[in-house]
Amino acid sequence: MQPLCLASEITEQQSKGFEIDGRGIFAVRKNDQLYVYENRCPHRGVPLEWMPDTFLDPEKQFIQCATHGALFTIDAGLCIAGPCNGTSLEPVSFEVIDGQLCIAPN
Ligand code: FES
């Protein structure tokens, strides 16, 4: 498993991006659950964030793509508004090991 950071570094309703060997990934915490997705919008295949580590909408209710504003649910990565409505972000399987957020190598 590839460690990304301490799981505690991602606080409630915060997001954090990572680049691992050219692979973009981000993690979000909501209701004390962590979610990890590939950083790739299903609309155009581009990275999602507005600014570094900024993947959520202003209300922090959804993941929002900076390019055309698509909204994705945090817990399932499902697009519920925007040009790719009905598609989903690709989830990344992860584990927290000794407090470290770790993903399986690609
Ligand atoms: S590239 Fe994300 S909504 Fe168009």
mmCIF file of N, CA and C and ligand atoms in Angstrom:
data_model
loop_
_atom_site.group_PDB
_atom_site.id
_atom_site.type_symbol
_atom_site.label_atom_id
_atom_site.label_comp_id
_atom_site.label_asym_id
_atom_site.label_seq_id
_atom_site.Cartn_x
_atom_site.Cartn_y
_atom_site.Cartn_z
ATOM 1 N N MET A 1 0.841 -1.195 0.000
ATOM 2 C CA MET A 1 0.000 0.000 0.000
ATOM 3 C C MET A 1 0.882 1.253 0.000
ATOM 4 N N GLN A 2 0.381 2.266 -0.659
ATOM 5 C CA GLN A 2 1.114 3.527 -0.805
ATOM 6 C C GLN A 2 0.547 4.553 0.180
ATOM 7 N N PRO A 3 1.330 5.011 1.161
ATOM 8 C CA PRO A 3 0.801 6.016 2.080
ATOM 9 C C PRO A 3 0.665 7.387 1.401
ATOM 10 N N LEU A 4 -0.411 8.107 1.695
ATOM 11 C CA LEU A 4 -0.626 9.450 1.130
ATOM 12 C C LEU A 4 -0.350 10.530 2.165
ATOM 13 N N CYS A 5 -0.935 10.356 3.350
ATOM 14 C CA CYS A 5 -0.760 11.349 4.414
ATOM 15 C C CYS A 5 -1.370 10.759 5.674
ATOM 16 N N LEU A 6 -1.252 11.485 6.769
ATOM 17 C CA LEU A 6 -1.986 11.087 7.961
ATOM 18 C C LEU A 6 -3.471 11.294 7.691
ATOM 19 N N ALA A 7 -4.300 10.313 8.003
ATOM 20 C CA ALA A 7 -5.735 10.452 7.778
ATOM 21 C C ALA A 7 -6.282 11.661 8.527
ATOM 22 N N SER A 8 -5.685 11.984 9.676
ATOM 23 C CA SER A 8 -6.173 13.105 10.491
ATOM 24 C C SER A 8 -5.896 14.465 9.844
ATOM 25 N N GLU A 9 -5.030 14.489 8.799
ATOM 26 C CA GLU A 9 -4.784 15.764 8.104
ATOM 27 C C GLU A 9 -5.982 16.202 7.285
ATOM 28 N N ILE A 10 -6.879 15.264 6.968
ATOM 29 C CA ILE A 10 -8.086 15.611 6.210
ATOM 30 C C ILE A 10 -9.210 15.745 7.225
ATOM 31 N N THR A 11 -9.553 16.991 7.508
ATOM 32 C CA THR A 11 -10.541 17.248 8.544
ATOM 33 C C THR A 11 -11.935 17.311 7.919
ATOM 34 N N GLU A 12 -12.944 17.368 8.783
ATOM 35 C CA GLU A 12 -14.343 17.324 8.343
ATOM 36 C C GLU A 12 -14.624 18.374 7.257
ATOM 37 N N GLN A 13 -15.245 17.912 6.168
ATOM 38 C CA GLN A 13 -15.631 18.750 5.024
ATOM 39 C C GLN A 13 -14.429 19.438 4.376
ATOM 40 N N GLN A 14 -13.271 18.774 4.464
ATOM 41 C CA GLN A 14 -12.091 19.280 3.770
ATOM 42 C C GLN A 14 -11.672 18.259 2.729
ATOM 43 N N SER A 15 -10.932 18.732 1.744
ATOM 44 C CA SER A 15 -10.438 17.843 0.687
ATOM 45 C C SER A 15 -8.953 18.082 0.501
ATOM 46 N N LYS A 16 -8.294 17.065 -0.062
ATOM 47 C CA LYS A 16 -6.841 17.168 -0.238
ATOM 48 C C LYS A 16 -6.457 16.384 -1.487
ATOM 49 N N GLY A 17 -5.633 17.005 -2.325
ATOM 50 C CA GLY A 17 -5.203 16.359 -3.565
ATOM 51 C C GLY A 17 -3.810 15.777 -3.439
ATOM 52 N N PHE A 18 -3.533 14.751 -4.257
ATOM 53 C CA PHE A 18 -2.234 14.076 -4.257
ATOM 54 C C PHE A 18 -1.863 13.764 -5.698
ATOM 55 N N GLU A 19 -0.565 13.749 -5.958
ATOM 56 C CA GLU A 19 -0.101 13.290 -7.257
ATOM 57 C C GLU A 19 0.919 12.195 -7.007
ATOM 58 N N ILE A 20 0.590 10.989 -7.451
ATOM 59 C CA ILE A 20 1.453 9.831 -7.210
ATOM 60 C C ILE A 20 1.862 9.291 -8.572
ATOM 61 N N ASP A 21 3.128 9.482 -8.927
ATOM 62 C CA ASP A 21 3.630 9.004 -10.224
ATOM 63 C C ASP A 21 2.719 9.445 -11.368
ATOM 64 N N GLY A 22 2.321 10.709 -11.359
ATOM 65 C CA GLY A 22 1.498 11.253 -12.426
ATOM 66 C C GLY A 22 0.011 10.943 -12.304
ATOM 67 N N ARG A 23 -0.356 10.209 -11.274
ATOM 68 C CA ARG A 23 -1.767 9.856 -11.065
ATOM 69 C C ARG A 23 -2.374 10.837 -10.060
ATOM 70 N N GLY A 24 -3.417 11.536 -10.486
ATOM 71 C CA GLY A 24 -4.079 12.483 -9.597
ATOM 72 C C GLY A 24 -5.163 11.793 -8.794
ATOM 73 N N ILE A 25 -5.163 12.051 -7.498
ATOM 74 C CA ILE A 25 -6.104 11.432 -6.560
ATOM 75 C C ILE A 25 -6.516 12.517 -5.576
ATOM 76 N N PHE A 26 -7.710 12.430 -5.039
ATOM 77 C CA PHE A 26 -8.045 13.320 -3.933
ATOM 78 C C PHE A 26 -8.885 12.595 -2.901
ATOM 79 N N ALA A 27 -8.833 13.124 -1.705
ATOM 80 C CA ALA A 27 -9.565 12.541 -0.579
ATOM 81 C C ALA A 27 -10.429 13.628 0.051
ATOM 82 N N VAL A 28 -11.600 13.221 0.536
ATOM 83 C CA VAL A 28 -12.558 14.125 1.183
ATOM 84 C C VAL A 28 -13.032 13.439 2.455
ATOM 85 N N ARG A 29 -13.326 14.247 3.473
ATOM 86 C CA ARG A 29 -13.945 13.676 4.673
ATOM 87 C C ARG A 29 -15.322 14.314 4.871
ATOM 88 N N LYS A 30 -16.320 13.463 5.079
ATOM 89 C CA LYS A 30 -17.676 13.956 5.381
ATOM 90 C C LYS A 30 -18.311 13.011 6.389
ATOM 91 N N ASN A 31 -18.947 13.594 7.410
ATOM 92 C CA ASN A 31 -19.555 12.809 8.491
ATOM 93 C C ASN A 31 -18.554 11.803 9.048
ATOM 94 N N ASP A 32 -17.299 12.253 9.139
ATOM 95 C CA ASP A 32 -16.189 11.482 9.678
ATOM 96 C C ASP A 32 -15.836 10.246 8.843
ATOM 97 N N GLN A 33 -16.323 10.191 7.628
ATOM 98 C CA GLN A 33 -15.932 9.115 6.701
ATOM 99 C C GLN A 33 -14.988 9.706 5.662
ATOM 100 N N LEU A 34 -13.974 8.921 5.289
ATOM 101 C CA LEU A 34 -13.083 9.336 4.207
ATOM 102 C C LEU A 34 -13.562 8.736 2.897
ATOM 103 N N TYR A 35 -13.415 9.501 1.836
ATOM 104 C CA TYR A 35 -13.714 9.042 0.474
ATOM 105 C C TYR A 35 -12.536 9.423 -0.395
ATOM 106 N N VAL A 36 -12.121 8.522 -1.284
ATOM 107 C CA VAL A 36 -10.974 8.787 -2.150
ATOM 108 C C VAL A 36 -11.386 8.489 -3.592
ATOM 109 N N TYR A 37 -11.071 9.420 -4.487
ATOM 110 C CA TYR A 37 -11.435 9.290 -5.901
ATOM 111 C C TYR A 37 -10.252 9.659 -6.776
ATOM 112 N N GLU A 38 -10.277 9.159 -8.023
ATOM 113 C CA GLU A 38 -9.344 9.647 -9.037
ATOM 114 C C GLU A 38 -9.700 11.113 -9.324
ATOM 115 N N ASN A 39 -8.679 11.948 -9.487
ATOM 116 C CA ASN A 39 -8.905 13.365 -9.772
ATOM 117 C C ASN A 39 -9.090 13.555 -11.279
ATOM 118 N N ARG A 40 -10.262 13.110 -11.751
ATOM 119 C CA ARG A 40 -10.510 13.153 -13.204
ATOM 120 C C ARG A 40 -12.020 13.319 -13.420
ATOM 121 N N CYS A 41 -12.396 14.432 -14.002
ATOM 122 C CA CYS A 41 -13.812 14.656 -14.272
ATOM 123 C C CYS A 41 -14.281 13.732 -15.394
ATOM 124 N N PRO A 42 -15.413 13.044 -15.208
ATOM 125 C CA PRO A 42 -15.889 12.155 -16.278
ATOM 126 C C PRO A 42 -16.343 12.912 -17.524
ATOM 127 N N HIS A 43 -16.510 14.231 -17.426
ATOM 128 C CA HIS A 43 -16.931 14.999 -18.608
ATOM 129 C C HIS A 43 -15.790 15.113 -19.615
ATOM 130 N N ARG A 44 -14.675 15.711 -19.215
ATOM 131 C CA ARG A 44 -13.569 15.942 -20.154
ATOM 132 C C ARG A 44 -12.275 15.290 -19.721
ATOM 133 N N GLY A 45 -12.292 14.592 -18.610
ATOM 134 C CA GLY A 45 -11.084 13.892 -18.173
ATOM 135 C C GLY A 45 -10.041 14.797 -17.547
ATOM 136 N N VAL A 46 -10.458 15.983 -17.122
ATOM 137 C CA VAL A 46 -9.499 16.946 -16.555
ATOM 138 C C VAL A 46 -9.533 16.899 -15.027
ATOM 139 N N PRO A 47 -8.484 17.445 -14.367
ATOM 140 C CA PRO A 47 -8.519 17.526 -12.906
ATOM 141 C C PRO A 47 -9.677 18.410 -12.438
ATOM 142 N N LEU A 48 -10.159 18.133 -11.247
ATOM 143 C CA LEU A 48 -11.404 18.756 -10.771
ATOM 144 C C LEU A 48 -11.210 20.048 -9.973
ATOM 145 N N GLU A 49 -10.060 20.230 -9.328
ATOM 146 C CA GLU A 49 -9.999 21.246 -8.273
ATOM 147 C C GLU A 49 -9.925 22.669 -8.805
ATOM 148 N N TRP A 50 -10.457 23.558 -7.979
ATOM 149 C CA TRP A 50 -10.445 25.002 -8.249
ATOM 150 C C TRP A 50 -9.079 25.570 -7.939
ATOM 151 N N MET A 51 -8.560 25.187 -6.820
ATOM 152 C CA MET A 51 -7.252 25.607 -6.347
ATOM 153 C C MET A 51 -6.680 24.383 -5.646
ATOM 154 N N PRO A 52 -5.387 24.379 -5.318
ATOM 155 C CA PRO A 52 -4.861 23.215 -4.624
ATOM 156 C C PRO A 52 -5.733 22.836 -3.422
ATOM 157 N N ASP A 53 -6.070 21.568 -3.335
ATOM 158 C CA ASP A 53 -6.839 21.019 -2.198
ATOM 159 C C ASP A 53 -8.250 21.613 -2.078
ATOM 160 N N THR A 54 -8.779 22.130 -3.159
ATOM 161 C CA THR A 54 -10.128 22.721 -3.130
ATOM 162 C C THR A 54 -11.002 21.995 -4.155
ATOM 163 N N PHE A 55 -11.690 20.972 -3.672
ATOM 164 C CA PHE A 55 -12.501 20.123 -4.541
ATOM 165 C C PHE A 55 -14.000 20.289 -4.286
ATOM 166 N N LEU A 56 -14.356 20.988 -3.202
ATOM 167 C CA LEU A 56 -15.764 21.056 -2.818
ATOM 168 C C LEU A 56 -16.388 22.379 -3.250
ATOM 169 N N ASP A 57 -17.723 22.372 -3.346
ATOM 170 C CA ASP A 57 -18.441 23.598 -3.655
ATOM 171 C C ASP A 57 -18.390 24.522 -2.435
ATOM 172 N N PRO A 58 -18.812 25.786 -2.586
ATOM 173 C CA PRO A 58 -18.670 26.726 -1.458
ATOM 174 C C PRO A 58 -19.415 26.269 -0.205
ATOM 175 N N GLU A 59 -20.520 25.547 -0.370
ATOM 176 C CA GLU A 59 -21.271 25.063 0.795
ATOM 177 C C GLU A 59 -20.706 23.758 1.336
ATOM 178 N N LYS A 60 -19.732 23.193 0.641
ATOM 179 C CA LYS A 60 -19.083 21.946 1.045
ATOM 180 C C LYS A 60 -20.066 20.776 1.112
ATOM 181 N N GLN A 61 -21.062 20.815 0.244
ATOM 182 C CA GLN A 61 -22.043 19.731 0.179
ATOM 183 C C GLN A 61 -21.728 18.756 -0.943
ATOM 184 N N PHE A 62 -21.020 19.224 -1.969
ATOM 185 C CA PHE A 62 -20.735 18.406 -3.143
ATOM 186 C C PHE A 62 -19.295 18.612 -3.580
ATOM 187 N N ILE A 63 -18.771 17.632 -4.314
ATOM 188 C CA ILE A 63 -17.526 17.810 -5.061
ATOM 189 C C ILE A 63 -17.916 18.567 -6.333
ATOM 190 N N GLN A 64 -17.166 19.597 -6.685
ATOM 191 C CA GLN A 64 -17.528 20.398 -7.856
ATOM 192 C C GLN A 64 -16.357 20.502 -8.809
ATOM 193 N N CYS A 65 -16.625 20.261 -10.089
ATOM 194 C CA CYS A 65 -15.583 20.398 -11.111
ATOM 195 C C CYS A 65 -15.396 21.876 -11.437
ATOM 196 N N ALA A 66 -14.144 22.332 -11.442
ATOM 197 C CA ALA A 66 -13.860 23.746 -11.689
ATOM 198 C C ALA A 66 -14.081 24.128 -13.148
ATOM 199 N N THR A 67 -14.078 23.167 -14.056
ATOM 200 C CA THR A 67 -14.127 23.529 -15.485
ATOM 201 C C THR A 67 -15.533 23.911 -15.926
ATOM 202 N N HIS A 68 -16.518 23.059 -15.702
ATOM 203 C CA HIS A 68 -17.888 23.390 -16.111
ATOM 204 C C HIS A 68 -18.877 23.271 -14.950
ATOM 205 N N GLY A 69 -18.393 23.098 -13.751
ATOM 206 C CA GLY A 69 -19.259 23.192 -12.574
ATOM 207 C C GLY A 69 -20.062 21.955 -12.231
ATOM 208 N N ALA A 70 -19.779 20.802 -12.828
ATOM 209 C CA ALA A 70 -20.529 19.590 -12.472
ATOM 210 C C ALA A 70 -20.432 19.340 -10.966
ATOM 211 N N LEU A 71 -21.539 18.848 -10.395
ATOM 212 C CA LEU A 71 -21.585 18.534 -8.961
ATOM 213 C C LEU A 71 -21.664 17.028 -8.769
ATOM 214 N N PHE A 72 -20.890 16.522 -7.821
ATOM 215 C CA PHE A 72 -20.834 15.087 -7.528
ATOM 216 C C PHE A 72 -21.108 14.882 -6.038
ATOM 217 N N THR A 73 -21.868 13.851 -5.713
ATOM 218 C CA THR A 73 -22.066 13.556 -4.293
ATOM 219 C C THR A 73 -20.733 13.118 -3.681
ATOM 220 N N ILE A 74 -20.522 13.515 -2.431
ATOM 221 C CA ILE A 74 -19.254 13.186 -1.770
ATOM 222 C C ILE A 74 -19.183 11.688 -1.473
ATOM 223 N N ASP A 75 -20.310 11.107 -1.052
ATOM 224 C CA ASP A 75 -20.236 9.717 -0.589
ATOM 225 C C ASP A 75 -20.236 8.692 -1.712
ATOM 226 N N ALA A 76 -20.737 9.039 -2.903
ATOM 227 C CA ALA A 76 -20.777 8.050 -3.986
ATOM 228 C C ALA A 76 -20.068 8.530 -5.253
ATOM 229 N N GLY A 77 -19.715 9.814 -5.315
ATOM 230 C CA GLY A 77 -19.071 10.334 -6.515
ATOM 231 C C GLY A 77 -20.000 10.444 -7.709
ATOM 232 N N LEU A 78 -21.313 10.407 -7.451
ATOM 233 C CA LEU A 78 -22.294 10.438 -8.537
ATOM 234 C C LEU A 78 -22.553 11.876 -8.966
ATOM 235 N N CYS A 79 -22.493 12.115 -10.277
ATOM 236 C CA CYS A 79 -22.777 13.454 -10.799
ATOM 237 C C CYS A 79 -24.286 13.671 -10.811
ATOM 238 N N ILE A 80 -24.721 14.742 -10.115
ATOM 239 C CA ILE A 80 -26.161 15.015 -10.029
ATOM 240 C C ILE A 80 -26.530 16.312 -10.731
ATOM 241 N N ALA A 81 -25.553 17.035 -11.265
ATOM 242 C CA ALA A 81 -25.848 18.246 -12.037
ATOM 243 C C ALA A 81 -24.649 18.555 -12.908
ATOM 244 N N GLY A 82 -24.914 19.080 -14.119
ATOM 245 C CA GLY A 82 -23.823 19.452 -15.000
ATOM 246 C C GLY A 82 -23.788 18.574 -16.232
ATOM 247 N N PRO A 83 -22.794 18.799 -17.084
ATOM 248 C CA PRO A 83 -22.776 18.138 -18.391
ATOM 249 C C PRO A 83 -22.567 16.623 -18.342
ATOM 250 N N CYS A 84 -22.102 16.086 -17.224
ATOM 251 C CA CYS A 84 -21.895 14.635 -17.130
ATOM 252 C C CYS A 84 -22.866 14.013 -16.129
ATOM 253 N N ASN A 85 -24.030 14.644 -15.970
ATOM 254 C CA ASN A 85 -25.075 14.161 -15.067
ATOM 255 C C ASN A 85 -25.311 12.658 -15.243
ATOM 256 N N GLY A 86 -25.307 11.932 -14.131
ATOM 257 C CA GLY A 86 -25.557 10.491 -14.185
ATOM 258 C C GLY A 86 -24.294 9.645 -14.250
ATOM 259 N N THR A 87 -23.141 10.255 -14.530
ATOM 260 C CA THR A 87 -21.884 9.503 -14.521
ATOM 261 C C THR A 87 -21.270 9.610 -13.118
ATOM 262 N N SER A 88 -20.151 8.955 -12.917
ATOM 263 C CA SER A 88 -19.553 8.924 -11.580
ATOM 264 C C SER A 88 -18.050 9.121 -11.622
ATOM 265 N N LEU A 89 -17.536 9.680 -10.552
ATOM 266 C CA LEU A 89 -16.086 9.686 -10.336
ATOM 267 C C LEU A 89 -15.637 8.260 -10.078
ATOM 268 N N GLU A 90 -14.370 8.007 -10.371
ATOM 269 C CA GLU A 90 -13.846 6.654 -10.151
ATOM 270 C C GLU A 90 -13.304 6.528 -8.731
ATOM 271 N N PRO A 91 -13.905 5.647 -7.921
ATOM 272 C CA PRO A 91 -13.413 5.513 -6.549
ATOM 273 C C PRO A 91 -12.043 4.824 -6.503
ATOM 274 N N VAL A 92 -11.272 5.164 -5.497
ATOM 275 C CA VAL A 92 -9.958 4.548 -5.263
ATOM 276 C C VAL A 92 -10.055 3.786 -3.950
ATOM 277 N N SER A 93 -9.709 2.514 -3.951
ATOM 278 C CA SER A 93 -9.799 1.780 -2.691
ATOM 279 C C SER A 93 -8.622 2.165 -1.792
ATOM 280 N N PHE A 94 -8.919 2.247 -0.519
ATOM 281 C CA PHE A 94 -7.909 2.729 0.429
ATOM 282 C C PHE A 94 -8.103 2.045 1.770
ATOM 283 N N GLU A 95 -7.085 2.171 2.596
ATOM 284 C CA GLU A 95 -7.160 1.701 3.981
ATOM 285 C C GLU A 95 -6.452 2.716 4.850
ATOM 286 N N VAL A 96 -6.855 2.810 6.094
ATOM 287 C CA VAL A 96 -6.096 3.596 7.055
ATOM 288 C C VAL A 96 -5.294 2.609 7.886
ATOM 289 N N ILE A 97 -3.961 2.718 7.772
ATOM 290 C CA ILE A 97 -3.062 1.788 8.442
ATOM 291 C C ILE A 97 -2.184 2.596 9.391
ATOM 292 N N ASP A 98 -2.281 2.298 10.670
ATOM 293 C CA ASP A 98 -1.528 3.044 11.686
ATOM 294 C C ASP A 98 -1.719 4.547 11.517
ATOM 295 N N GLY A 99 -2.938 4.968 11.214
ATOM 296 C CA GLY A 99 -3.236 6.392 11.098
ATOM 297 C C GLY A 99 -2.908 6.990 9.751
ATOM 298 N N GLN A 100 -2.270 6.218 8.862
ATOM 299 C CA GLN A 100 -1.907 6.728 7.538
ATOM 300 C C GLN A 100 -2.958 6.323 6.517
ATOM 301 N N LEU A 101 -3.371 7.274 5.708
ATOM 302 C CA LEU A 101 -4.259 6.973 4.588
ATOM 303 C C LEU A 101 -3.418 6.348 3.474
ATOM 304 N N CYS A 102 -3.756 5.127 3.081
ATOM 305 C CA CYS A 102 -2.938 4.392 2.104
ATOM 306 C C CYS A 102 -3.826 3.904 0.962
ATOM 307 N N ILE A 103 -3.290 3.929 -0.245
ATOM 308 C CA ILE A 103 -4.006 3.399 -1.402
ATOM 309 C C ILE A 103 -3.205 2.234 -1.993
ATOM 310 N N ALA A 104 -3.890 1.390 -2.739
ATOM 311 C CA ALA A 104 -3.201 0.321 -3.448
ATOM 312 C C ALA A 104 -2.467 0.934 -4.631
ATOM 313 N N PRO A 105 -1.246 0.508 -4.936
ATOM 314 C CA PRO A 105 -0.538 1.052 -6.101
ATOM 315 C C PRO A 105 -1.321 0.718 -7.374
ATOM 316 N N ASN A 106 -1.198 1.608 -8.356
ATOM 317 C CA ASN A 106 -1.950 1.426 -9.607
ATOM 318 C C ASN A 106 -1.388 0.256 -10.405
HETATM 319 S S1 FES B 1 -14.759 19.013 -17.396
HETATM 320 FE FE1 FES B 1 -15.783 18.736 -15.496
HETATM 321 S S2 FES B 1 -17.773 19.448 -15.915
HETATM 322 FE FE2 FES B 1 -16.769 19.664 -17.816
#
